[in-house]
Coordinates of C-alpha atoms and ligand atoms in Angstrom, one line a residue:
X114 CA 89.8 92.3 114.6
X115 CA 88.9 95.4 116.7
X116 CA 88.8 98.6 114.7
X117 CA 88.7 101.7 116.8
X118 CA 87.4 104.9 115.4
X119 CA 88.8 108.3 116.2
X120 CA 85.8 109.6 118.0
X121 CA 84.9 106.8 120.3
X122 CA 87.8 107.7 122.6
X123 CA 88.5 104.1 123.3
X124 CA 92.2 104.5 122.8
X125 CA 92.6 102.9 126.2
X126 CA 92.0 99.6 124.6
X127 CA 95.0 100.1 122.3
X128 CA 97.1 101.3 125.2
X129 CA 96.1 98.2 127.2
X130 CA 97.1 96.0 124.2
X131 CA 100.5 97.8 124.0
X132 CA 101.0 97.4 127.8
X133 CA 100.3 93.7 127.3
X134 CA 103.2 93.4 124.8
X135 CA 100.9 93.3 121.8
X136 CA 101.1 95.2 118.5
X137 CA 98.7 98.0 117.5
X138 CA 98.3 99.7 114.1
X139 CA 97.7 103.4 114.5
X140 CA 97.7 106.5 112.3
X141 CA 100.5 109.0 112.0
X142 CA 100.5 112.1 109.8
X143 CA 102.8 110.3 107.3
X144 CA 101.6 106.7 107.0
X145 CA 100.0 104.1 109.4
X146 CA 102.4 102.5 111.8
X147 CA 102.5 99.1 113.4
X148 CA 103.6 99.8 117.0
X149 CA 105.0 97.9 119.9
X150 CA 106.8 99.1 123.0
X151 CA 110.4 99.5 122.0
X152 CA 111.8 98.2 125.3
X153 CA 110.4 94.7 125.1
X154 CA 111.9 92.0 122.8
X155 CA 108.8 89.9 122.9
X156 CA 106.6 92.8 121.8
X157 CA 108.9 94.0 119.1
X158 CA 109.5 90.6 117.6
X159 CA 105.7 90.5 116.9
X160 CA 106.2 93.4 114.5
X161 CA 108.9 91.5 112.6
X162 CA 106.7 88.4 112.5
X163 CA 103.6 90.3 111.3
X164 CA 105.5 92.1 108.5
X165 CA 107.9 89.3 107.6
X166 CA 110.5 91.9 108.1
X167 CA 114.2 90.9 108.0
X168 CA 115.8 91.3 111.4
X169 CA 118.6 93.3 109.9
X170 CA 116.2 96.2 109.2
X171 CA 116.0 98.5 112.3
X172 CA 112.8 100.3 113.4
X173 CA 112.0 103.9 114.1
X174 CA 111.3 104.7 117.7
X175 CA 108.3 107.1 118.2
X176 CA 108.3 109.4 121.3
X177 CA 105.8 111.9 122.7
X178 CA 108.4 114.7 123.2
X179 CA 112.0 115.7 123.0
X180 CA 112.7 114.9 126.7
X181 CA 112.1 111.2 126.1
X182 CA 114.1 111.4 122.9
X183 CA 117.1 112.8 124.7
X184 CA 116.9 110.0 127.3
X185 CA 117.2 107.5 124.4
X186 CA 119.8 109.1 122.2
X187 CA 122.7 111.5 122.4
X188 CA 121.6 114.9 121.0
X189 CA 124.3 117.3 119.6
X190 CA 123.7 120.8 118.2
X191 CA 122.4 119.8 114.7
X192 CA 120.0 117.2 116.3
X193 CA 118.6 119.9 118.7
X194 CA 118.2 122.4 115.8
X195 CA 116.3 119.8 113.7
X196 CA 113.9 118.7 116.4
X197 CA 113.3 122.3 117.5
X198 CA 112.4 123.2 113.9
X199 CA 110.4 120.1 112.8
X200 CA 109.0 118.1 115.8
X201 CA 106.4 117.0 116.1
X202 CA 106.3 116.2 112.4
X203 CA 107.5 114.0 109.5
X204 CA 111.3 114.1 110.3
X205 CA 113.2 111.1 111.8
X206 CA 116.7 111.7 113.1
X207 CA 119.3 109.0 113.6
X208 CA 121.5 109.6 116.6
X209 CA 123.8 107.4 118.8
X210 CA 121.8 105.3 121.2
X211 CA 122.2 105.4 125.0
X212 CA 122.7 101.9 126.2
X213 CA 121.0 102.7 129.5
X214 CA 117.7 103.6 127.7
X215 CA 117.0 99.9 127.3
X216 CA 115.9 100.0 123.7
X217 CA 115.5 96.4 122.4
X218 CA 118.3 95.3 120.1
X219 CA 115.6 94.1 117.7
X220 CA 114.7 97.8 117.2
X221 CA 118.3 99.0 116.5
X222 CA 119.2 95.7 114.7
X223 CA 122.3 95.9 116.9
X224 CA 123.5 99.2 115.5
X225 CA 125.1 101.8 117.8
X226 CA 122.4 104.3 116.6
X227 CA 118.6 104.7 116.9
X228 CA 116.1 106.4 114.7
X229 CA 113.8 108.8 116.6
X230 CA 110.6 110.6 115.6
X231 CA 107.9 112.5 117.3
X232 CA 104.8 112.3 115.1
X233 CA 102.2 115.1 114.9
X234 CA 99.0 113.1 114.4
X235 CA 96.7 113.8 117.4
X236 CA 96.0 110.1 117.8
X237 CA 99.6 109.0 117.7
X238 CA 100.5 111.9 120.1
X239 CA 97.7 110.8 122.5
X240 CA 98.8 107.2 122.6
X241 CA 102.4 108.1 123.1
X242 CA 101.6 110.6 125.9
X243 CA 99.2 108.2 127.7
X244 CA 101.5 105.2 127.3
X245 CA 104.6 107.3 128.3
X246 CA 106.9 104.7 126.7
X247 CA 108.8 104.7 123.4
X248 CA 107.0 102.9 120.6
X249 CA 108.8 101.1 117.8
X250 CA 106.7 101.4 114.7
X251 CA 107.5 100.7 111.1
X252 CA 105.0 101.4 108.4
X253 CA 102.0 99.1 108.7
X254 CA 102.5 97.0 105.5
X255 CA 104.1 93.7 104.8
X256 CA 107.8 94.0 104.2
X257 CA 108.6 95.3 100.7
X258 CA 105.0 96.5 100.0
X259 CA 103.5 100.0 99.6
X260 CA 102.9 101.7 103.0
X261 CA 99.3 101.9 104.3
X262 CA 97.7 105.4 104.3
X263 CA 94.2 104.3 105.5
X264 CA 93.0 101.8 108.1
X265 CA 91.4 99.8 105.2
X266 CA 94.9 99.5 103.7
X267 CA 96.2 98.2 107.0
X268 CA 93.4 95.6 107.2
X269 CA 94.1 94.6 103.6
X270 CA 97.8 94.0 104.4
X271 CA 97.3 92.0 107.6
X272 CA 93.8 90.7 107.9
X273 CA 93.4 89.2 111.4
X274 CA 97.0 89.0 112.3
X275 CA 96.9 92.5 113.6
X276 CA 94.0 92.6 116.2
X277 CA 93.8 96.3 117.0
X278 CA 93.7 98.9 114.2
X279 CA 93.0 102.5 115.1
X280 CA 91.2 104.3 112.3
X281 CA 92.2 107.9 112.1
X282 CA 91.1 108.5 108.5
X283 CA 93.6 109.0 105.6
X284 CA 97.1 110.2 106.5
X285 CA 97.7 113.9 105.8
X286 CA 101.2 113.6 104.4
X287 CA 100.9 110.2 102.8
X288 CA 104.6 109.5 102.4
X289 CA 107.0 108.2 105.1
X290 CA 109.1 110.6 107.2
X291 CA 112.4 112.0 105.9
X292 CA 115.3 110.3 107.7
X293 CA 118.5 112.2 108.4
X294 CA 121.6 110.8 110.0
X295 CA 123.1 113.1 112.7
X296 CA 125.1 110.4 114.4
X297 CA 128.4 111.5 112.8
X298 CA 130.1 114.6 114.2
X299 CA 130.1 117.4 111.8
X300 CA 128.0 116.0 109.0
X301 CA 124.3 115.5 108.4
X302 CA 123.2 113.2 105.7
X303 CA 119.9 112.4 104.1
X304 CA 119.1 108.6 104.4
X305 CA 115.6 108.7 103.0
X306 CA 113.8 111.6 101.4
X307 CA 110.2 111.9 102.8
X308 CA 107.5 114.1 104.1
X309 CA 109.8 116.9 105.2
X310 CA 111.4 118.4 102.1
X311 CA 115.2 118.7 101.7
X312 CA 114.9 122.4 101.1
X313 CA 113.1 123.0 104.4
X314 CA 115.8 121.1 106.3
X315 CA 118.7 122.7 104.5
X316 CA 117.3 126.1 105.5
X317 CA 117.8 125.1 109.2
X318 CA 121.1 123.2 109.1
X319 CA 122.7 123.9 105.8
X320 CA 123.6 121.5 103.1
X321 CA 122.7 117.8 103.5
X322 CA 125.0 115.1 102.3
X323 CA 123.5 112.5 100.2
X324 CA 123.6 109.0 101.7
X325 CA 120.5 107.4 100.3
X326 CA 121.6 105.8 97.0
X327 CA 121.4 102.1 97.2
X328 CA 125.1 101.6 97.2
X329 CA 125.2 103.2 100.7
X330 CA 122.9 100.6 102.1
X331 CA 122.4 98.7 104.3
X332 CA 122.7 101.4 107.0
X333 CA 119.1 102.2 106.2
X334 CA 117.7 99.1 104.6
X335 CA 114.5 100.9 103.6
X336 CA 116.6 102.5 101.0
X337 CA 117.0 99.3 99.1
X338 CA 115.4 98.8 95.8
X339 CA 112.4 96.4 95.8
X340 CA 110.6 98.4 98.5
X341 CA 107.2 99.9 97.8
X342 CA 106.6 97.2 95.2
X343 CA 103.2 97.1 93.6
X344 CA 102.3 93.9 91.7
X345 CA 102.4 95.5 88.3
X346 CA 105.6 96.7 86.7
X347 CA 106.0 100.5 86.4
X348 CA 107.2 102.6 83.4
X349 CA 108.5 106.0 84.6
X350 CA 108.7 109.4 82.9
X351 CA 105.8 108.5 80.6
X352 CA 104.1 111.5 79.0
X353 CA 101.2 109.2 78.0
X354 CA 100.2 105.6 78.5
X355 CA 100.5 102.9 75.9
X356 CA 97.9 100.3 75.2
X357 CA 97.3 97.9 78.2
X358 CA 98.9 100.4 80.6
X359 CA 97.1 102.1 83.4
X360 CA 98.2 105.8 83.8
X361 CA 99.4 107.7 86.9
X362 CA 99.3 111.3 85.7
X363 CA 100.6 114.5 87.3
X364 CA 99.5 118.1 86.4
X365 CA 97.0 119.4 83.9
X366 CA 97.5 116.5 81.5
X367 CA 94.8 115.2 79.1
X368 CA 96.5 111.9 78.6
X369 CA 94.3 109.0 79.6
X370 CA 94.5 105.3 79.7
X371 CA 91.6 103.3 78.3
X372 CA 92.0 101.0 81.3
X373 CA 92.5 103.2 84.4
X374 CA 93.8 106.7 85.0
X375 CA 94.5 108.7 88.2
X376 CA 96.0 112.1 88.5
X377 CA 98.3 112.8 91.5
X378 CA 97.5 116.5 91.3
X379 CA 95.7 118.2 88.5
X380 CA 97.1 121.5 89.6
X381 CA 100.7 120.2 89.8
X382 CA 100.8 120.5 93.6
X383 CA 103.6 118.2 95.0
X384 CA 102.1 118.1 98.5
X385 CA 98.8 116.9 97.1
X386 CA 100.6 114.4 94.9
X387 CA 102.6 113.0 97.8
X388 CA 99.3 112.5 99.7
X389 CA 97.7 110.7 96.8
X390 CA 100.7 108.6 95.7
X391 CA 100.3 105.3 97.6
X392 CA 96.5 105.2 97.4
X393 CA 96.5 105.8 93.7
X394 CA 99.3 103.2 93.1
X395 CA 97.3 100.7 95.1
X396 CA 94.2 101.5 93.0
X397 CA 95.9 101.2 89.6
X398 CA 97.6 98.0 90.8
X399 CA 94.2 96.5 91.2
X400 CA 93.2 97.4 87.6
X401 CA 93.4 94.8 84.7
X402 CA 96.4 96.7 83.1
X403 CA 99.7 94.9 82.4
X404 CA 101.8 97.8 83.6
X405 CA 101.5 101.3 85.2
X406 CA 102.9 104.2 83.2
X407 CA 103.8 107.2 85.4
X408 CA 104.1 110.8 84.3
X409 CA 107.4 112.7 85.0
X410 CA 107.4 114.3 88.5
X411 CA 109.6 117.4 89.2
X412 CA 112.5 116.7 91.5
X413 CA 112.0 119.5 94.1
X414 CA 110.1 119.8 97.4
X415 CA 108.2 116.5 98.0
X416 CA 108.9 115.6 94.4
X417 CA 112.3 114.2 95.6
X418 CA 110.5 111.7 97.9
X419 CA 107.9 110.8 95.3
X420 CA 110.5 110.1 92.7
X421 CA 112.5 108.0 95.3
X422 CA 109.4 105.8 96.0
X423 CA 108.6 105.5 92.3
X424 CA 112.1 104.4 91.4
X425 CA 112.1 101.8 94.1
X426 CA 108.7 100.6 92.9
X427 CA 110.0 100.4 89.4
X428 CA 113.2 98.6 90.4
X429 CA 113.7 95.0 89.1
X430 CA 112.1 92.6 91.4
X431 CA 114.9 90.2 91.8
X432 CA 117.0 92.7 93.8
X433 CA 116.4 92.8 97.5
Ligands
TXA62 O1 106.9 108.0 108.5 C1 107.5 107.1 108.9 O2 108.7 107.1 109.1 C2 106.7 105.8 109.3 C3 105.7 106.1 110.4 C4 105.0 104.9 110.9 O3 106.4 106.7 111.5 N1 107.6 104.7 109.6 C5 108.4 104.1 108.7 O4 109.1 103.0 109.2 O5 108.5 104.4 107.6 P1 109.9 102.0 108.3 O6 110.3 100.9 109.2 O7 109.0 101.6 107.2 O8 111.1 102.7 107.8 C6 112.1 103.1 108.7 C7 113.4 103.2 108.1 C8 114.0 101.9 107.5 O9 114.5 102.2 106.2 C9 115.1 101.6 108.5 O10 116.1 100.9 107.8 C10 115.5 103.0 108.9 O11 114.3 103.7 109.0 N2 116.2 103.0 110.2 C11 115.8 102.7 111.4 N3 116.7 102.8 112.3 C12 117.8 103.2 111.7 C13 119.2 103.5 112.1 N4 119.6 103.3 113.4 N5 120.1 103.9 111.2 C14 119.7 104.0 109.9 N6 118.4 103.8 109.4 C15 117.5 103.4 110.3
MG63 MG1 108.2 100.9 105.5

């Protein structure tokens, strides 16, 4: 496996790999992505193979700028307002796809819509600009597992099956992008809470409709339970751990597990907590505990996305 570091400016190797229809893992501000050119079936199917991802689950298309996004999807006024306010950044919009854009049907899973995002991470931006092609990129984890927020996580997930991993250090946001559906005239709905808070989006376009409870699936299969699953079971809203439990705390709590304790944010900062969530879940998952107890997390700002991921991680494993 070739691991490229940020400073050695050998991104051209990654770009060559992508041009040769290969997959490349790269950092974004949210989580690491496993990218392939979104136009080529043979490239995109390598993503599904590496992740063991069901073909029914569509991928997000990453673009360097709005002009490319508008060539791929139909933008109405709410879509324009959203990208004007939040791109580049942790917001994905679902719009109707333009047939002539040539996006692989593997990427859209045959839907009449496409999910688009322009990431703000400098390495992701540079790859997209130099390549000048849209990149399909799901989170760089095996299907159903916790997303990778460091290059080491990516390597732990895929070993040698992913040959090029670009190391950009830990992701700044640490949670996947927020996904909103603007493909229906007159309504904008939240498909997945994420790194862009609901409140910030509602300040720009007004009230969001809720579409993300599981019953609404499978329009966004990432909303299904059984995603983000650690190996250990979770117990949520726990003000302190019981014996044999590891503890994921939040805020100025003194509660500690005798096995392993991590605090998402001692000061109660939800942005810091979001950034720490997946790494700390991975760390506690490796402990000898029989379960992970998790402190209550407030349901505002990035807390909505944190709680969403925790509830999925705690969902019974026989549901898919
Ligand atoms: O932050 C992120 O969004 C990361 C980074 C790499 O950009 N990507 C990511 O991709 O989280 P993934 O594949 O793990 O999650 C994408 C979600 C899935 O739940 C998928 O079902 C949904 O986006 N999705 C993709 N296309 C869609 C569409 N046309 N309509 C509805 N949902 C869609
Ligand atoms: Mg994912």
